[in-house]
Tab-separated table of C-alpha atoms in Angstrom:
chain	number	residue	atom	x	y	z
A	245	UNK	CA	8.850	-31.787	-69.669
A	246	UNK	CA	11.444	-30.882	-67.048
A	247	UNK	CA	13.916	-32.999	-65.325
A	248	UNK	CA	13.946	-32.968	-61.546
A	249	UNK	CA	15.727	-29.968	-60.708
A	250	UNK	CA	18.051	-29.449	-58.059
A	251	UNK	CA	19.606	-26.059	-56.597
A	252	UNK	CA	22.542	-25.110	-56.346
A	253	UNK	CA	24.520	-26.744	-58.397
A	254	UNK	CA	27.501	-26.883	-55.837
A	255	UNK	CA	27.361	-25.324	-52.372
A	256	UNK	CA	30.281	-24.142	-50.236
A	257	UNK	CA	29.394	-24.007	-46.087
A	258	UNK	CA	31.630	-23.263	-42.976
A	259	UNK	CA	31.699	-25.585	-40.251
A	260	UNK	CA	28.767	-24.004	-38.571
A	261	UNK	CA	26.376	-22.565	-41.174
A	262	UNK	CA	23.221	-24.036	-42.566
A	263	UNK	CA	23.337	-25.574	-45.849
A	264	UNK	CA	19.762	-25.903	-47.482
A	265	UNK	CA	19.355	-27.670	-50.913
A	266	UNK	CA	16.438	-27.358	-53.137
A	267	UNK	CA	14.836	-29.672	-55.297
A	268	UNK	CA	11.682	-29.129	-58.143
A	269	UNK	CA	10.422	-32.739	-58.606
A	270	UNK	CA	9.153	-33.543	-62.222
A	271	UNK	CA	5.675	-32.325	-63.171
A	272	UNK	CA	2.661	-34.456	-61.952
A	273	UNK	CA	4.895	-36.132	-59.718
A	274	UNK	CA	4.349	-36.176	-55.766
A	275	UNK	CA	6.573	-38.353	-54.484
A	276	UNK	CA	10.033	-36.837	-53.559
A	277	UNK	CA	13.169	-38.883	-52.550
A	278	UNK	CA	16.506	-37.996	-51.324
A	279	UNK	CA	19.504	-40.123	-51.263
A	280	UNK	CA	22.952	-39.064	-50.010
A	281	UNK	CA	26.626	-40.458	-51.996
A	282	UNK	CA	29.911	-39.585	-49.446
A	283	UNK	CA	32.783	-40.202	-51.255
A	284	UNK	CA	33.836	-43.609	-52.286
A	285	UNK	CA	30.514	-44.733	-51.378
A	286	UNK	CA	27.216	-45.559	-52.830
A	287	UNK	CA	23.923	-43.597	-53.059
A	288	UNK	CA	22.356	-43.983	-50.122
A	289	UNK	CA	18.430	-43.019	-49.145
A	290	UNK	CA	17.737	-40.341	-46.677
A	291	UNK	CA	14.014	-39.924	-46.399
A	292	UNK	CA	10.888	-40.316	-48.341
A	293	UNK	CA	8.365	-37.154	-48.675
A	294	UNK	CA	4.779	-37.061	-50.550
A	295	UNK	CA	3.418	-33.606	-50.431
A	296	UNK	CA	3.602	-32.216	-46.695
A	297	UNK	CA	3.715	-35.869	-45.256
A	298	UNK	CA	7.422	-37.198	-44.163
A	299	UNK	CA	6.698	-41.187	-45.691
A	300	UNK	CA	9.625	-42.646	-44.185
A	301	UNK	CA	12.826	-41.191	-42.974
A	302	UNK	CA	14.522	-44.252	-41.971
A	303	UNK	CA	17.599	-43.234	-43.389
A	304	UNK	CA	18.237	-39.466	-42.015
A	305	UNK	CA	20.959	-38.884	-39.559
A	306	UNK	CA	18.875	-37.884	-36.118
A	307	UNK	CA	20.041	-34.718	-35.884
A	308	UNK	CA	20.857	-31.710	-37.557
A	309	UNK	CA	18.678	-32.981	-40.641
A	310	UNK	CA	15.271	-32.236	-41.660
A	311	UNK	CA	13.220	-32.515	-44.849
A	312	UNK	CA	10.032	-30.431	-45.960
A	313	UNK	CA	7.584	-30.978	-49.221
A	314	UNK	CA	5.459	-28.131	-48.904
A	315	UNK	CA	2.057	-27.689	-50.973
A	316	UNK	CA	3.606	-25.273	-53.204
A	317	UNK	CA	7.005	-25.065	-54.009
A	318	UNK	CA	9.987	-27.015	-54.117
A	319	UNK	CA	11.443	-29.520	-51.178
A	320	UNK	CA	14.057	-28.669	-49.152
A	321	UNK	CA	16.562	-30.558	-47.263
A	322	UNK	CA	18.373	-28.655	-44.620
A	323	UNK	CA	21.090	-29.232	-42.683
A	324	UNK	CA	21.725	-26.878	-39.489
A	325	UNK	CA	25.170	-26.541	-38.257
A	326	UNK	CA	26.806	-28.328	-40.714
A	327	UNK	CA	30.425	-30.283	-40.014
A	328	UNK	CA	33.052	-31.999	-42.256
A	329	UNK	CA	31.834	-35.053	-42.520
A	330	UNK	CA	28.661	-33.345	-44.175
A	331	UNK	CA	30.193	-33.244	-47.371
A	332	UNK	CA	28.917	-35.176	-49.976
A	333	UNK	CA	26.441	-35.201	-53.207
A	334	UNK	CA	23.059	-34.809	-52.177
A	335	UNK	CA	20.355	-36.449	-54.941
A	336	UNK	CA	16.713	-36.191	-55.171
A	337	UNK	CA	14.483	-38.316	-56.928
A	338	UNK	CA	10.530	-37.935	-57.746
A	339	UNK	CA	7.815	-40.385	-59.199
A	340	UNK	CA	4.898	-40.651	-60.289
A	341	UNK	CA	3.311	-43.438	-58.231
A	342	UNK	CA	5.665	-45.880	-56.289
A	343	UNK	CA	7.455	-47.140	-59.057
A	344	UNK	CA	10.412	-45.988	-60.949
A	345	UNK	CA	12.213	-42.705	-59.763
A	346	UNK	CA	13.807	-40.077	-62.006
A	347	UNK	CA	16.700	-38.663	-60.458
A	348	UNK	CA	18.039	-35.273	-60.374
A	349	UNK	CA	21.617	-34.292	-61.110
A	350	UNK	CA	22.517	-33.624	-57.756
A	351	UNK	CA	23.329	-30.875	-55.249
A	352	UNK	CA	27.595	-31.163	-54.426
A	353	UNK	CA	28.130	-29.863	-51.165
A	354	UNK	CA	31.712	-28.941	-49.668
A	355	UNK	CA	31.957	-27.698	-46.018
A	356	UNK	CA	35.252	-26.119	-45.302
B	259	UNK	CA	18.608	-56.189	-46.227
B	260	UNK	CA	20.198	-56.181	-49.467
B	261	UNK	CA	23.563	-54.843	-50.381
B	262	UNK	CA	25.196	-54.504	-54.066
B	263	UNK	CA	28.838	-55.271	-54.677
B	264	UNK	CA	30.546	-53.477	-57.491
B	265	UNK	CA	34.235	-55.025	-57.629
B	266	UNK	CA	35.414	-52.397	-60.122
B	267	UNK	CA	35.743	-48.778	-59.317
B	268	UNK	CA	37.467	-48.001	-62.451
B	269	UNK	CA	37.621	-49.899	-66.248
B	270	UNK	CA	39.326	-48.091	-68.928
B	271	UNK	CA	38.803	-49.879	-72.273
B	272	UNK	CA	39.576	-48.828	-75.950
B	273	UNK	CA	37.002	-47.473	-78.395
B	274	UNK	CA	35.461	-50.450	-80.128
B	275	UNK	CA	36.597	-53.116	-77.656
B	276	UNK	CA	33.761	-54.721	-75.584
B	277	UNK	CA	32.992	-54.211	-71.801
B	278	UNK	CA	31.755	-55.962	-68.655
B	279	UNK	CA	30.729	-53.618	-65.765
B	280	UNK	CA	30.173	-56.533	-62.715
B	281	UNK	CA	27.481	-56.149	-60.384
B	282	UNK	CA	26.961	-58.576	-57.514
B	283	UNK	CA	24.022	-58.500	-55.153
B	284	UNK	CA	23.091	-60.014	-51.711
B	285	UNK	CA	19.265	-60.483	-50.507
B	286	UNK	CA	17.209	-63.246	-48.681
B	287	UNK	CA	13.913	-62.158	-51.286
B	288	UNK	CA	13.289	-61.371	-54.680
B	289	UNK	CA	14.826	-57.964	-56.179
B	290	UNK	CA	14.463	-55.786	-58.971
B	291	UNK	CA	17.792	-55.115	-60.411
B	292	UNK	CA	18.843	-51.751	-62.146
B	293	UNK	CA	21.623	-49.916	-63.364
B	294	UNK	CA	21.931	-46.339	-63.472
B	295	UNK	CA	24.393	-44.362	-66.157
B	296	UNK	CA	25.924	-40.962	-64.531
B	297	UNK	CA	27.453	-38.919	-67.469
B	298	UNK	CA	29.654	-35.738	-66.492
B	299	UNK	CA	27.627	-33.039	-64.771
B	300	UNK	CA	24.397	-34.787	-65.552
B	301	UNK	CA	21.878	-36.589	-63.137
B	302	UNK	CA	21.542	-40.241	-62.607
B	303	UNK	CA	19.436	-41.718	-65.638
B	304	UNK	CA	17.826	-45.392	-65.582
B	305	UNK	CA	19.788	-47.148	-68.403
B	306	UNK	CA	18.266	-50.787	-67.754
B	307	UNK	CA	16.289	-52.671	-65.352
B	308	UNK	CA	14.848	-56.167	-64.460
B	309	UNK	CA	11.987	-56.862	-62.986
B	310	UNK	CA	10.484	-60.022	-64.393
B	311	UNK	CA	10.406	-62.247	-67.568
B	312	UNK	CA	13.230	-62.198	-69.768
B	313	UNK	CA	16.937	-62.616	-67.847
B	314	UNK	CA	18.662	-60.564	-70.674
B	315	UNK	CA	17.630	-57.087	-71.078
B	316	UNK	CA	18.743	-54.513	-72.859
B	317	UNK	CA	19.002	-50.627	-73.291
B	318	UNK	CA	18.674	-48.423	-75.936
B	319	UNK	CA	22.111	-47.673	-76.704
B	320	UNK	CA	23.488	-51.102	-76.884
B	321	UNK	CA	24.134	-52.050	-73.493
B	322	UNK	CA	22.694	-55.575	-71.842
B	323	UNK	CA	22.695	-56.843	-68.606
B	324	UNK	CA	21.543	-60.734	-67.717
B	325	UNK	CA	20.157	-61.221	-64.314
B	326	UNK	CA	22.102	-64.872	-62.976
B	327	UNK	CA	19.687	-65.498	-59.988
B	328	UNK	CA	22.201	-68.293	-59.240
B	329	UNK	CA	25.058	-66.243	-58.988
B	330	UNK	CA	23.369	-63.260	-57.862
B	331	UNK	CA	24.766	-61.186	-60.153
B	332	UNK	CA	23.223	-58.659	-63.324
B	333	UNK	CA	26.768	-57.755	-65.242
B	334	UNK	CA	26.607	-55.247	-67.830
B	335	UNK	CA	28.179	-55.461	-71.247
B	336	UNK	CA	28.183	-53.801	-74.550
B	337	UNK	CA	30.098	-55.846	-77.644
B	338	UNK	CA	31.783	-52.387	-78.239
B	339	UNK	CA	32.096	-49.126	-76.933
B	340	UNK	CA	32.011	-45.658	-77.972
B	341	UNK	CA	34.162	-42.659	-76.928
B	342	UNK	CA	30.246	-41.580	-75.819
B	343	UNK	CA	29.817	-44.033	-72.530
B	344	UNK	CA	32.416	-42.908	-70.801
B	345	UNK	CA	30.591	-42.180	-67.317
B	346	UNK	CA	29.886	-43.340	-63.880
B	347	UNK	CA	27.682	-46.782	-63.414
B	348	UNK	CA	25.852	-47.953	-60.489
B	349	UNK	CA	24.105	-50.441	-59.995
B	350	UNK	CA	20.808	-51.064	-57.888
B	351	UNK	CA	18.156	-53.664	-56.143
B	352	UNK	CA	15.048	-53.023	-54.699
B	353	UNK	CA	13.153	-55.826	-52.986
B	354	UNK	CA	9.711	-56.838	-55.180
B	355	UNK	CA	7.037	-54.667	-53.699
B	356	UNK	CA	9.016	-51.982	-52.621
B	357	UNK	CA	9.255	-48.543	-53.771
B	358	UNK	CA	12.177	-46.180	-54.425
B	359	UNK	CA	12.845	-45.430	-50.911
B	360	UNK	CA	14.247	-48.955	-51.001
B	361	UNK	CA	16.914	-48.518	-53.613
B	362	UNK	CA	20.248	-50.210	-52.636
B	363	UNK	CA	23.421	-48.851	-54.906
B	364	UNK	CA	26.750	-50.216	-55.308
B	365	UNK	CA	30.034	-47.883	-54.974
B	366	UNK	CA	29.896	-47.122	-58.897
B	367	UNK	CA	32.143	-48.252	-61.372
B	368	UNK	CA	33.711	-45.400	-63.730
B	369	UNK	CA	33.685	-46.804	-67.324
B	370	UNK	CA	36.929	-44.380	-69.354
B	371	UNK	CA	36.721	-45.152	-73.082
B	372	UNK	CA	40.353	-44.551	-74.664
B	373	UNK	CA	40.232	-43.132	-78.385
């Protein structure tokens, strides 16, 4: 059985671009989370997907940032027009029910 | 909200020589305590939790952690370490009821084991 999956690896972005990060969520599992680490800082939670429905996004920046689960295929976090400060490891999580969340190995994005 | 304190960014500690990884937490209800184990290029992996019963638990790979609710704290320690845990540690609460959209980490604390 597959880890949570997250693509790329490491992403490179000019000030400007779109950065979009993919991540494959554990078999059986429909509940999708993704956190955000800057540096020197700790993981911090972004927004909460189950398939299709946004759960709680309580934690994504109000612009620029959006999150999609679709029926089929992976989620996505995108970030339009992205800027310095953007840069950061990106995690996603997925579980099973509510309870404990297996986490992927992360998405490293640099915007230059 | 809760918050996590991890005092120690960085412990370097010989091969065979115990370790204490120190994680403080603030909240006004009950948690669940974890700590997560980030080895190089890997993914965040659940190496213990607490969530009721027992204050000591323990992991699979000799690691412990003892939840002090009177302290608020759940340090980690392992009687001696192996060239193999060198990685990055965080610790994490989530308040009782709560899912995983309600996981609070510390700032990590990068464990170096010196052959």
């Amino acid at each position: 059985n597959a880890g949570v999956m997250q693509n790329p690896r490491h992403l490179v972005r000019r000030r400007g671009q779109e950065a979009r990060l993919r991540c494959s969520p554990m078999k059986g599992h429909s509940h999708v989370y993704w956190y955000r680490q800057l540096p020197e800082e700790g993981l911090k939670f972004m927004v909460y997907l189950q398939k299709e429905n946004i759960i709680d996004e309580s934690g994504m920046p109000k612009e620029r940032f959006s999150a999609e689960f679709p029926k089929e295929g992976p989620s996505i976090l995108r970030i339009q027009q992205v800027v310095r400060g953007d840069s950061a490891a990106y995690f996603c999580a997925s579980s099973l029910s509510t309870d404990e969340a297996f986490f992927g190995q992360g998405t490293r994005l640099t915007v230059v | 909200a809760q918050s996590v304190t991890q005092l120690d960014s960085q412990v370097p500690v010989f091969e065979e020589a115990p370790v204490e990884l120190r994680c403080n937490y603030s909240s006004s209800v009950s948690v669940y305590l974890f700590w997560y184990v980030q080895y190089p290029n890997q993914g965040l992996q659940l190496l213990l939790k607490y969530l009721s019963g027992s204050t000591l638990v323990e992991s699979i790979n000799g690691f412990e952690a003892e939840f002090n609710k009177s302290q608020t704290s759940f340090h980690l320690r392992k009687p001696s370490v192996h060239i193999s845990d060198t990685a990055e540690y965080f610790c994490a609460v989530r308040m009782v009821g709560t899912g995983a959209n309600n996981l609070f980490f510390g700032t990590g604390t990068r464990l170096t084991v010196i052959p």
